[in-house]
Short mmCIF file of C-alpha atoms and ligand atoms in Angstrom, two decimals:
data_model
loop_
_atom_site.label_atom_id
_atom_site.label_comp_id
_atom_site.label_asym_id
_atom_site.label_seq_id
_atom_site.Cartn_x
_atom_site.Cartn_y
_atom_site.Cartn_z
CA UNK A 1 76.55 -3.26 115.31
CA UNK A 2 73.08 -3.72 113.96
CA UNK A 3 72.21 -4.35 110.35
CA UNK A 4 72.79 -1.40 108.03
CA UNK A 5 71.53 -1.05 104.48
CA UNK A 6 73.32 1.37 102.17
CA UNK A 7 72.10 2.21 98.69
CA UNK A 8 75.09 2.09 96.34
CA UNK A 9 75.21 3.85 93.00
CA UNK A 10 73.12 1.66 90.75
CA UNK A 11 74.42 0.78 87.30
CA UNK A 12 72.48 2.27 84.39
CA UNK A 13 69.30 0.33 83.71
CA UNK A 14 69.12 -1.11 87.24
CA UNK A 15 66.58 -0.14 89.88
CA UNK A 16 68.56 -0.62 93.08
CA UNK A 17 71.86 -1.93 94.47
CA UNK A 18 71.99 -2.32 98.24
CA UNK A 19 74.90 -3.17 100.52
CA UNK A 20 73.75 -5.02 103.65
CA UNK A 21 76.19 -5.24 106.54
CA UNK A 22 75.96 -6.67 110.03
CA UNK A 23 79.41 -7.00 111.58
CA UNK A 24 78.20 -8.89 114.63
CA UNK A 25 76.55 -11.54 112.45
CA UNK A 26 79.49 -11.54 109.99
CA UNK A 27 77.28 -10.48 107.09
CA UNK A 28 78.40 -8.53 104.05
CA UNK A 29 75.89 -8.95 101.24
CA UNK A 30 74.77 -7.17 98.11
CA UNK A 31 71.19 -7.23 96.95
CA UNK A 32 70.47 -6.05 93.43
CA UNK A 33 67.05 -5.26 91.96
CA UNK A 34 67.37 -5.10 88.20
CA UNK A 35 63.72 -4.72 87.25
CA UNK A 36 60.35 -4.87 88.94
CA UNK A 37 58.45 -4.02 85.73
CA UNK A 38 56.68 -7.39 85.64
CA UNK A 39 56.38 -7.95 89.42
CA UNK A 40 58.55 -8.07 92.56
CA UNK A 41 62.16 -9.01 91.86
CA UNK A 42 62.97 -12.66 92.57
CA UNK A 43 66.24 -14.55 92.41
CA UNK A 44 68.46 -16.69 94.58
CA UNK A 45 71.11 -15.82 97.10
CA UNK A 46 74.65 -16.99 96.32
CA UNK A 47 77.48 -17.25 98.83
CA UNK A 48 80.95 -17.02 97.34
CA UNK A 49 84.43 -15.90 98.51
CA UNK A 50 84.68 -12.96 96.08
CA UNK A 51 88.15 -11.47 95.86
CA UNK A 52 86.75 -7.94 96.17
CA UNK A 53 83.52 -6.02 96.63
CA UNK A 54 83.76 -4.98 92.97
CA UNK A 55 83.84 -8.63 91.90
CA UNK A 56 80.72 -9.28 93.98
CA UNK A 57 78.96 -6.26 92.44
CA UNK A 58 79.89 -7.48 88.96
CA UNK A 59 78.41 -10.90 89.71
CA UNK A 60 75.24 -9.75 91.46
CA UNK A 61 74.35 -7.27 88.72
CA UNK A 62 74.90 -9.79 85.91
CA UNK A 63 72.88 -12.38 87.79
CA UNK A 64 70.05 -9.95 88.64
CA UNK A 65 69.69 -8.89 85.01
CA UNK A 66 69.65 -12.55 84.02
CA UNK A 67 66.79 -13.14 86.47
CA UNK A 68 64.71 -10.40 84.82
CA UNK A 69 65.06 -12.23 81.51
CA UNK A 70 64.54 -15.68 83.04
CA UNK A 71 61.42 -14.72 84.99
CA UNK A 72 59.91 -12.84 82.07
CA UNK A 73 60.56 -15.69 79.65
CA UNK A 74 59.02 -18.22 82.04
CA UNK A 75 55.91 -16.01 82.38
CA UNK A 76 56.08 -15.84 86.17
CA UNK A 77 54.80 -12.31 86.90
CA UNK A 78 58.11 -11.59 88.63
CA UNK A 79 60.93 -9.15 88.06
CA UNK A 80 64.65 -9.83 88.35
CA UNK A 81 66.90 -9.59 91.39
CA UNK A 82 69.68 -11.46 93.10
CA UNK A 83 71.71 -11.42 96.28
CA UNK A 84 75.28 -12.42 97.03
CA UNK A 85 76.86 -12.96 100.43
CA UNK A 86 80.61 -12.42 100.45
CA UNK A 87 82.35 -15.32 102.18
CA UNK A 88 83.23 -18.98 102.05
CA UNK A 89 80.05 -21.01 102.47
CA UNK A 90 81.92 -23.93 104.02
CA UNK A 91 83.85 -21.83 106.55
CA UNK A 92 82.02 -18.57 107.27
CA UNK A 93 78.30 -19.33 107.08
CA UNK A 94 76.33 -19.31 110.35
CA UNK A 95 72.63 -19.29 111.27
CA UNK A 96 73.14 -15.76 112.70
CA UNK A 97 74.49 -14.61 109.33
CA UNK A 98 71.51 -16.08 107.50
CA UNK A 99 69.11 -14.46 109.97
CA UNK A 100 70.81 -11.09 109.39
CA UNK A 101 70.46 -11.66 105.65
CA UNK A 102 66.75 -12.38 106.26
CA UNK A 103 66.41 -9.05 108.06
CA UNK A 104 68.00 -7.30 105.07
CA UNK A 105 65.52 -8.97 102.70
CA UNK A 106 62.61 -8.01 104.96
CA UNK A 107 63.79 -4.39 105.02
CA UNK A 108 63.20 -4.30 101.25
CA UNK A 109 59.46 -4.70 101.96
CA UNK A 110 58.67 -7.40 99.44
CA UNK A 111 60.38 -5.75 96.46
CA UNK A 112 62.83 -8.73 96.50
CA UNK A 113 62.16 -12.44 97.11
CA UNK A 114 65.12 -14.65 97.88
CA UNK A 115 65.83 -18.40 97.58
CA UNK A 116 68.81 -20.80 97.33
CA UNK A 117 71.66 -20.48 94.89
CA UNK A 118 75.27 -21.70 94.91
CA UNK A 119 76.51 -22.11 98.48
CA UNK A 120 73.06 -21.75 100.09
CA UNK A 121 70.85 -24.70 101.15
CA UNK A 122 67.15 -24.99 102.08
CA UNK A 123 68.31 -25.17 105.75
CA UNK A 124 70.10 -21.82 105.35
CA UNK A 125 66.95 -20.33 103.83
CA UNK A 126 64.98 -21.61 106.80
CA UNK A 127 67.20 -19.46 109.06
CA UNK A 128 66.64 -16.43 106.82
CA UNK A 129 62.90 -17.13 106.84
CA UNK A 130 62.73 -16.65 110.61
CA UNK A 131 63.28 -12.95 109.86
CA UNK A 132 61.50 -12.42 106.56
CA UNK A 133 58.30 -13.43 104.79
CA UNK A 134 60.16 -13.14 101.51
CA UNK A 135 62.42 -16.21 101.61
CA UNK A 136 61.23 -19.22 99.61
CA UNK A 137 62.43 -22.62 98.47
CA UNK A 138 61.80 -23.85 102.01
CA UNK A 139 61.59 -27.48 103.09
CA UNK A 140 57.92 -28.33 103.61
CA UNK A 141 56.89 -25.71 101.03
CA UNK A 142 58.20 -25.75 97.43
CA UNK A 143 61.47 -27.29 98.69
CA UNK A 144 64.84 -27.39 96.99
CA UNK A 145 64.47 -25.85 93.51
CA UNK A 146 67.44 -27.81 92.10
CA UNK A 147 65.57 -30.99 91.00
CA UNK A 148 63.14 -28.76 89.08
CA UNK A 149 66.02 -26.98 87.41
CA UNK A 150 67.56 -30.31 86.44
CA UNK A 151 64.27 -31.62 85.05
CA UNK A 152 63.77 -28.47 82.97
CA UNK A 153 67.31 -28.64 81.58
CA UNK A 154 66.85 -32.32 80.74
CA UNK A 155 63.62 -31.66 78.84
CA UNK A 156 65.27 -28.83 76.89
CA UNK A 157 68.30 -30.99 76.16
CA UNK A 158 65.99 -33.50 74.46
CA UNK A 159 64.34 -30.73 72.43
CA UNK A 160 67.79 -29.52 71.39
CA UNK A 161 68.80 -33.08 70.48
CA UNK A 162 65.75 -33.38 68.24
CA UNK A 163 66.78 -30.25 66.33
CA UNK A 164 70.49 -31.10 66.14
CA UNK A 165 70.54 -34.89 65.81
CA UNK A 166 67.04 -35.49 64.41
CA UNK A 167 65.68 -37.37 67.45
CA UNK A 168 65.31 -36.83 71.18
CA UNK A 169 66.80 -40.26 71.85
CA UNK A 170 69.99 -39.77 73.87
CA UNK A 171 71.05 -43.42 73.67
CA UNK A 172 74.73 -43.57 72.80
CA UNK A 173 75.14 -39.78 72.76
CA UNK A 174 78.25 -38.50 74.54
CA UNK A 175 77.05 -35.97 77.11
CA UNK A 176 79.54 -34.13 79.29
CA UNK A 177 78.11 -32.69 82.52
CA UNK A 178 80.39 -30.06 84.05
CA UNK A 179 79.71 -29.60 87.78
CA UNK A 180 78.10 -32.33 89.87
CA UNK A 181 76.35 -30.19 92.45
CA UNK A 182 72.65 -29.99 93.27
CA UNK A 183 71.61 -29.59 89.64
CA UNK A 184 74.46 -31.28 87.76
CA UNK A 185 74.28 -34.60 89.60
CA UNK A 186 70.52 -34.81 89.14
CA UNK A 187 70.92 -34.00 85.43
CA UNK A 188 73.70 -36.60 85.13
CA UNK A 189 71.36 -39.24 86.60
CA UNK A 190 68.66 -38.43 84.03
CA UNK A 191 71.14 -38.43 81.16
CA UNK A 192 72.57 -41.79 82.27
CA UNK A 193 69.05 -43.26 82.62
CA UNK A 194 68.31 -42.16 79.06
CA UNK A 195 71.18 -44.36 77.85
CA UNK A 196 73.69 -41.62 77.03
CA UNK A 197 77.44 -42.13 77.33
CA UNK A 198 77.89 -39.89 80.34
CA UNK A 199 81.09 -37.95 80.90
CA UNK A 200 81.52 -35.85 84.04
CA UNK A 201 83.88 -33.32 85.51
CA UNK A 202 84.07 -31.48 88.82
CA UNK A 203 86.75 -29.85 90.92
CA UNK A 204 85.44 -32.02 93.74
CA UNK A 205 87.08 -35.44 93.24
CA UNK A 206 84.60 -37.23 95.51
CA UNK A 207 81.66 -36.07 93.37
CA UNK A 208 83.39 -37.39 90.24
CA UNK A 209 84.14 -40.73 91.85
CA UNK A 210 80.53 -41.08 92.95
CA UNK A 211 79.25 -40.39 89.43
CA UNK A 212 81.78 -42.80 87.96
CA UNK A 213 80.85 -45.68 90.25
CA UNK A 214 77.12 -45.10 90.60
CA UNK A 215 76.31 -43.88 87.07
CA UNK A 216 79.10 -45.54 85.09
CA UNK A 217 80.36 -42.13 83.94
CA UNK A 218 83.73 -41.50 82.34
CA UNK A 219 85.58 -38.81 84.26
CA UNK A 220 87.39 -35.88 82.75
CA UNK A 221 89.81 -33.54 84.55
CA UNK A 222 88.31 -30.04 84.93
CA UNK A 223 90.96 -28.49 82.68
CA UNK A 224 90.47 -31.09 79.93
CA UNK A 225 86.81 -30.34 79.08
CA UNK A 226 87.67 -28.48 75.90
CA UNK A 227 90.02 -31.21 74.70
CA UNK A 228 87.17 -33.78 74.64
CA UNK A 229 84.98 -34.91 71.79
CA UNK A 230 81.32 -35.09 72.80
CA UNK A 231 77.87 -34.57 71.34
CA UNK A 232 76.34 -32.44 74.08
CA UNK A 233 77.98 -30.14 76.60
CA UNK A 234 75.99 -29.42 79.78
CA UNK A 235 77.65 -26.68 81.87
CA UNK A 236 76.31 -26.95 85.43
CA UNK A 237 79.11 -25.31 87.43
CA UNK A 238 79.74 -21.57 87.36
CA UNK A 239 79.23 -18.97 84.66
CA UNK A 240 81.64 -17.55 82.07
CA UNK A 241 82.77 -20.99 80.92
CA UNK A 242 82.34 -20.24 77.22
CA UNK A 243 84.91 -17.68 76.12
CA UNK A 244 86.20 -16.96 72.61
CA UNK A 245 88.95 -19.49 73.28
CA UNK A 246 86.85 -22.30 74.77
CA UNK A 247 84.05 -21.81 72.24
CA UNK A 248 86.69 -22.23 69.52
CA UNK A 249 87.85 -25.52 71.04
CA UNK A 250 84.55 -27.01 72.19
CA UNK A 251 84.01 -30.45 70.66
CA UNK A 252 80.19 -30.57 70.93
CA UNK A 253 77.23 -29.82 68.65
CA UNK A 254 74.78 -28.80 71.35
CA UNK A 255 75.18 -26.80 74.57
CA UNK A 256 72.43 -27.07 77.18
CA UNK A 257 73.13 -26.68 80.89
CA UNK A 258 72.02 -25.09 84.13
CA UNK A 259 74.85 -22.66 84.87
CA UNK A 260 73.87 -19.00 84.78
CA UNK A 261 75.72 -16.67 82.39
CA UNK A 262 77.54 -19.43 80.50
CA UNK A 263 78.73 -17.03 77.80
CA UNK A 264 81.63 -14.90 79.06
CA UNK A 265 80.44 -12.17 76.68
CA UNK A 266 77.48 -11.89 74.28
CA UNK A 267 79.67 -12.19 71.15
CA UNK A 268 80.51 -15.81 72.06
CA UNK A 269 77.02 -16.74 70.78
CA UNK A 270 78.10 -15.83 67.23
CA UNK A 271 81.32 -17.84 67.58
CA UNK A 272 79.38 -20.93 68.61
CA UNK A 273 76.85 -20.47 65.80
CA UNK A 274 79.66 -20.03 63.26
CA UNK A 275 81.06 -23.40 64.35
CA UNK A 276 77.66 -25.06 63.91
CA UNK A 277 77.17 -25.46 67.66
CA UNK A 278 73.60 -24.93 68.84
CA UNK A 279 73.50 -23.01 72.10
CA UNK A 280 70.34 -23.13 74.21
CA UNK A 281 70.31 -19.89 76.24
CA UNK A 282 70.92 -20.63 79.91
CA UNK A 283 68.19 -18.44 81.31
CA UNK A 284 65.58 -20.14 79.16
CA UNK A 285 66.51 -23.73 79.99
CA UNK A 286 67.37 -23.32 83.68
CA UNK A 287 64.08 -21.71 84.76
CA UNK A 288 62.73 -24.85 86.48
CA UNK A 289 64.02 -23.78 89.90
CA UNK A 290 62.56 -20.29 89.78
CA UNK A 291 59.29 -21.76 88.51
CA UNK A 292 59.20 -23.93 91.62
CA UNK A 293 60.02 -20.91 93.79
CA UNK A 294 57.36 -18.81 92.01
CA UNK A 295 54.73 -21.42 92.83
CA UNK A 296 55.52 -20.78 96.51
CA UNK A 297 55.55 -16.98 96.14
CA UNK A 298 52.20 -16.91 94.37
CA UNK A 299 50.66 -19.85 96.26
CA UNK A 300 50.11 -21.85 93.07
CA UNK A 301 49.46 -25.60 92.90
CA UNK A 302 51.82 -28.41 91.91
CA UNK A 303 49.84 -28.69 88.67
CA UNK A 304 50.72 -25.05 87.85
CA UNK A 305 54.39 -25.75 88.60
CA UNK A 306 54.46 -28.77 86.30
CA UNK A 307 52.57 -26.98 83.54
CA UNK A 308 55.09 -24.07 83.63
CA UNK A 309 57.98 -26.51 83.61
CA UNK A 310 56.65 -28.30 80.53
CA UNK A 311 56.20 -24.92 78.83
CA UNK A 312 59.96 -24.26 78.94
CA UNK A 313 60.66 -27.04 76.47
CA UNK A 314 57.90 -25.76 74.18
CA UNK A 315 59.46 -22.30 74.23
CA UNK A 316 62.88 -23.72 73.36
CA UNK A 317 61.35 -25.55 70.45
CA UNK A 318 59.76 -22.30 69.14
CA UNK A 319 63.00 -20.42 69.69
CA UNK A 320 65.02 -22.99 67.74
CA UNK A 321 62.51 -22.92 64.89
CA UNK A 322 62.68 -19.13 64.71
CA UNK A 323 66.47 -19.11 64.88
CA UNK A 324 66.60 -21.62 62.02
CA UNK A 325 64.05 -19.71 59.95
CA UNK A 326 65.67 -16.29 60.39
CA UNK A 327 69.35 -17.25 60.66
CA UNK A 328 69.53 -15.34 63.96
CA UNK A 329 71.39 -16.68 66.96
CA UNK A 330 69.29 -18.39 69.64
CA UNK A 331 70.35 -15.76 72.18
CA UNK A 332 69.13 -12.94 69.93
CA UNK A 333 65.79 -14.71 69.41
CA UNK A 334 65.35 -15.30 73.16
CA UNK A 335 66.40 -11.76 74.15
CA UNK A 336 64.04 -10.33 71.53
CA UNK A 337 61.14 -12.34 72.98
CA UNK A 338 61.86 -11.02 76.48
CA UNK A 339 62.41 -7.41 75.43
CA UNK A 340 59.00 -7.48 73.81
CA UNK A 341 57.50 -8.78 77.07
CA UNK A 342 59.24 -6.13 79.16
CA UNK A 343 57.57 -3.42 77.14
CA UNK A 344 54.25 -4.79 78.35
CA UNK A 345 52.54 -3.33 81.43
CA UNK A 346 52.55 -5.29 84.68
CA UNK A 347 50.13 -8.18 84.73
CA UNK A 348 49.16 -10.90 87.18
CA UNK A 349 50.87 -14.32 87.06
P1 LIG B 1 76.27 -26.33 93.44
O1 LIG B 1 77.12 -25.40 94.22
O2 LIG B 1 75.46 -27.34 94.16
O3 LIG B 1 77.19 -27.14 92.38
C1 LIG B 1 78.20 -26.58 91.63
C2 LIG B 1 79.20 -27.69 91.33
O4 LIG B 1 80.13 -27.21 90.38
C3 LIG B 1 79.99 -28.14 92.57
O5 LIG B 1 79.99 -29.55 92.65
C4 LIG B 1 81.41 -27.60 92.30
O6 LIG B 1 82.42 -28.38 92.88
C5 LIG B 1 81.44 -27.64 90.78
N1 LIG B 1 82.44 -26.77 90.16
C6 LIG B 1 82.78 -25.50 90.50
N2 LIG B 1 83.72 -25.04 89.66
C7 LIG B 1 83.97 -26.03 88.77
C8 LIG B 1 84.84 -26.16 87.65
N3 LIG B 1 85.67 -25.19 87.28
N4 LIG B 1 84.82 -27.32 86.95
C9 LIG B 1 83.99 -28.33 87.30
N5 LIG B 1 83.16 -28.26 88.36
C10 LIG B 1 83.16 -27.12 89.07
O7 LIG B 1 75.36 -25.41 92.49
P2 LIG B 1 73.98 -25.80 91.78
O8 LIG B 1 72.87 -25.36 92.64
O9 LIG B 1 74.05 -27.21 91.29
O10 LIG B 1 74.02 -24.79 90.53
C11 LIG B 1 74.88 -25.03 89.43
C12 LIG B 1 74.75 -23.89 88.43
O11 LIG B 1 73.40 -23.79 87.99
C13 LIG B 1 75.10 -22.50 89.00
O12 LIG B 1 75.68 -21.71 87.99
C14 LIG B 1 73.75 -21.93 89.39
O13 LIG B 1 73.74 -20.52 89.40
C15 LIG B 1 72.90 -22.48 88.26
N6 LIG B 1 71.49 -22.59 88.59
C16 LIG B 1 71.09 -23.33 89.65
C17 LIG B 1 69.74 -23.45 89.94
C18 LIG B 1 69.25 -24.29 91.08
O14 LIG B 1 68.05 -24.59 91.12
N7 LIG B 1 70.11 -24.72 91.98
C19 LIG B 1 68.80 -22.79 89.14
C20 LIG B 1 69.24 -22.07 88.03
C21 LIG B 1 70.59 -21.97 87.77
#
């Protein structure tokens, strides 16, 4: 059976939700366009063994909306979208599947640009790119976005440290990095180089052992994160890690990490603030990867990419100052900034 695209009922406030299926290639994917108000939708493709189609729809819509906010905040002239492929990346992924996914992206005629996310590598994107002009983050072009994400998070972490601890010096600070994947391991290296007391956790034992031996990190079992005392918590695994319960137990004063949708629900922001924990909104601090991808979409130079990356930390600094001056939560300040931008007409990057 050839590729079929079916428009599903889109949730209120979303532009499009498409189911892409190609049985021969083993592809079942969902592509969500949240907003193209500021430009074509852009956001990575995640592969995950979702328990149901509903679970995949829940994830792709949350992630697509997050991309609208992230891309607007980073000033990229891009809207928000995301794709998820249902399946186990280690077991089910094939070049044929990625090529079928590329055909699905191409069928959307440039309204959606795709790149890597959890479970998808630059090599996978290269397969997709044989079928679409709208796959980026390719080796030989802007490359893996993860190191850019890690660098952006690290710069924001230092800005946050300045506000919370009075200096951006991380020497001696206890920093727990949760998730030692493409972004988390790179962030852990930077944190260790800055002289912090690095703590790490991952469900992958080998990744923890590597960080312990190579970076001198203390390891923490994945289910013991919220029993630890630390200064800075850097969630770099999956989203939803901060719930009412975990936010109540978290032994940190600053949260700054790469994972998307760290707050299980918006009200967790108030719980963190009430406990004196400064939360740096995920979509603001983790924009480095999409900035890198945007440089490829728009054909911008490395200098543009670096300039945009540096701007993230400046924006976090402004956001923290406004939150302190107004008593509002950092998430409310950030969302307010974006909602103002979204009311603006489309403009070039
Ligand atoms: P990855 O798949 O390379 O790494 C994720 C890591 O988290 C893996 O090592 C995995 O074993 C670990 N993990 C999963 N569940 C865990 C748990 N319960 N406890 C501890 N560890 C756990 O993914 P990545 O590309 O490094 O992305 C990490 C996060 O950052 C994701 O939420 C992703 O959406 C987000 N993000 C990534 C980028 C990027 O450029 N890659 C950009 C923006 C946001």
